GROMACS .gro file of C-alpha atoms in nm:
model
  127
    1UNK     CA    1   6.198  14.119   8.726
    2UNK     CA    2   6.423  13.932   8.481
    3UNK     CA    3   6.794  13.921   8.572
    4UNK     CA    4   7.013  14.133   8.341
    5UNK     CA    5   7.227  13.834   8.236
    6UNK     CA    6   6.915  13.649   8.120
    7UNK     CA    7   6.812  13.950   7.913
    8UNK     CA    8   7.165  13.968   7.767
    9UNK     CA    9   7.144  13.601   7.678
   10UNK     CA   10   6.808  13.652   7.504
   11UNK     CA   11   6.946  13.946   7.307
   12UNK     CA   12   7.250  13.737   7.216
   13UNK     CA   13   7.012  13.471   7.077
   14UNK     CA   14   6.829  13.735   6.873
   15UNK     CA   15   7.157  13.861   6.728
   16UNK     CA   16   7.251  13.508   6.625
   17UNK     CA   17   6.905  13.446   6.484
   18UNK     CA   18   6.907  13.758   6.269
   19UNK     CA   19   7.264  13.712   6.154
   20UNK     CA   20   7.256  13.341   6.079
   21UNK     CA   21   6.903  13.230   5.997
   22UNK     CA   22   6.780  13.538   5.816
   23UNK     CA   23   7.123  13.618   5.671
   24UNK     CA   24   7.086  13.985   5.761
   25UNK     CA   25   7.465  14.005   5.763
   26UNK     CA   26   7.459  13.998   5.382
   27UNK     CA   27   7.289  14.338   5.373
   28UNK     CA   28   7.568  14.582   5.283
   29UNK     CA   29   7.383  14.865   5.459
   30UNK     CA   30   7.352  14.680   5.790
   31UNK     CA   31   7.435  14.909   6.079
   32UNK     CA   32   7.411  14.902   6.456
   33UNK     CA   33   7.106  15.129   6.431
   34UNK     CA   34   6.931  14.911   6.173
   35UNK     CA   35   6.996  14.589   6.367
   36UNK     CA   36   6.893  14.744   6.699
   37UNK     CA   37   6.567  14.863   6.538
   38UNK     CA   38   6.505  14.512   6.401
   39UNK     CA   39   6.539  14.351   6.741
   40UNK     CA   40   6.376  14.640   6.922
   41UNK     CA   41   6.655  14.742   7.156
   42UNK     CA   42   6.877  15.048   7.187
   43UNK     CA   43   7.211  15.075   7.010
   44UNK     CA   44   7.427  15.115   7.319
   45UNK     CA   45   7.283  14.806   7.484
   46UNK     CA   46   7.321  14.600   7.164
   47UNK     CA   47   7.679  14.722   7.125
   48UNK     CA   48   7.762  14.624   7.483
   49UNK     CA   49   7.609  14.278   7.440
   50UNK     CA   50   7.799  14.219   7.114
   51UNK     CA   51   8.122  14.332   7.285
   52UNK     CA   52   8.061  14.106   7.585
   53UNK     CA   53   7.955  13.791   7.402
   54UNK     CA   54   8.158  13.817   7.083
   55UNK     CA   55   8.454  14.023   7.202
   56UNK     CA   56   8.437  14.267   6.912
   57UNK     CA   57   8.233  14.545   6.753
   58UNK     CA   58   7.927  14.471   6.538
   59UNK     CA   59   8.113  14.562   6.218
   60UNK     CA   60   8.387  14.307   6.293
   61UNK     CA   61   8.126  14.044   6.381
   62UNK     CA   62   7.931  14.103   6.061
   63UNK     CA   63   8.246  14.099   5.847
   64UNK     CA   64   8.349  13.769   6.006
   65UNK     CA   65   8.012  13.616   5.915
   66UNK     CA   66   8.044  13.754   5.561
   67UNK     CA   67   8.389  13.600   5.523
   68UNK     CA   68   8.264  13.265   5.652
   69UNK     CA   69   7.988  13.280   5.391
   70UNK     CA   70   8.248  13.365   5.124
   71UNK     CA   71   8.452  13.062   5.230
   72UNK     CA   72   8.142  12.843   5.193
   73UNK     CA   73   8.078  12.982   4.845
   74UNK     CA   74   8.441  12.928   4.746
   75UNK     CA   75   8.441  12.567   4.870
   76UNK     CA   76   8.114  12.488   4.695
   77UNK     CA   77   8.217  12.653   4.368
   78UNK     CA   78   7.874  12.819   4.349
   79UNK     CA   79   8.009  13.170   4.301
   80UNK     CA   80   8.286  13.303   4.080
   81UNK     CA   81   8.556  13.479   4.287
   82UNK     CA   82   8.493  13.815   4.122
   83UNK     CA   83   8.131  13.813   4.247
   84UNK     CA   84   8.219  13.725   4.608
   85UNK     CA   85   8.235  14.078   4.753
   86UNK     CA   86   7.887  14.170   4.628
   87UNK     CA   87   7.728  13.832   4.710
   88UNK     CA   88   7.869  13.845   5.062
   89UNK     CA   89   7.744  14.195   5.142
   90UNK     CA   90   8.062  14.400   5.103
   91UNK     CA   91   8.033  14.743   4.944
   92UNK     CA   92   8.380  14.730   4.791
   93UNK     CA   93   8.639  14.476   4.685
   94UNK     CA   94   8.912  14.632   4.899
   95UNK     CA   95   8.706  14.600   5.220
   96UNK     CA   96   8.623  14.239   5.125
   97UNK     CA   97   8.988  14.146   5.066
   98UNK     CA   98   9.101  14.318   5.386
   99UNK     CA   99   8.834  14.140   5.593
  100UNK     CA  100   8.904  13.805   5.425
  101UNK     CA  101   9.275  13.832   5.496
  102UNK     CA  102   9.211  13.942   5.856
  103UNK     CA  103   8.990  13.637   5.922
  104UNK     CA  104   9.177  13.370   5.725
  105UNK     CA  105   9.530  13.511   5.706
  106UNK     CA  106   9.538  13.469   5.327
  107UNK     CA  107   9.373  13.603   5.013
  108UNK     CA  108   9.068  13.424   4.865
  109UNK     CA  109   9.282  13.288   4.581
  110UNK     CA  110   9.541  13.144   4.820
  111UNK     CA  111   9.264  13.011   5.044
  112UNK     CA  112   9.127  12.813   4.749
  113UNK     CA  113   9.471  12.667   4.678
  114UNK     CA  114   9.494  12.545   5.038
  115UNK     CA  115   9.142  12.404   5.021
  116UNK     CA  116   9.216  12.219   4.697
  117UNK     CA  117   9.531  12.068   4.850
  118UNK     CA  118   9.342  11.966   5.163
  119UNK     CA  119   9.066  11.801   4.959
  120UNK     CA  120   9.323  11.626   4.739
  121UNK     CA  121   9.517  11.490   5.035
  122UNK     CA  122   9.197  11.367   5.202
  123UNK     CA  123   9.097  11.176   4.889
  124UNK     CA  124   9.424  10.977   4.874
  125UNK     CA  125   9.390  10.641   5.045
  126UNK     CA  126   9.708  10.461   5.139
  127UNK     CA  127   9.689  10.085   5.160
   0.00000   0.00000   0.00000
């Protein structure tokens, strides 16, 4: 018999795998049910593991990953700001902006200003 903690750890790895490598988090219709079906476990167990290892609900976890992806796209300049919500898996702009502000503390526009300043200050070499 496998200890419960080991099983939790394996499930945790699956969650990370599906969210990061396969970018499932970009699916705007991702739900606890859909993810639990994908990794062949029940919803309650998956919810408990996400709560234990990430300290939040699946929706918060997924939105955090989506915002991190949005930050990458903003830094790289590969996506115009108006396309960010859709590219990052959000169903609406308002949910995107609320999640972005919750994670970063600022709006996407302000975030880019801070990033530009940070890049500019890093490129200055004082002799």
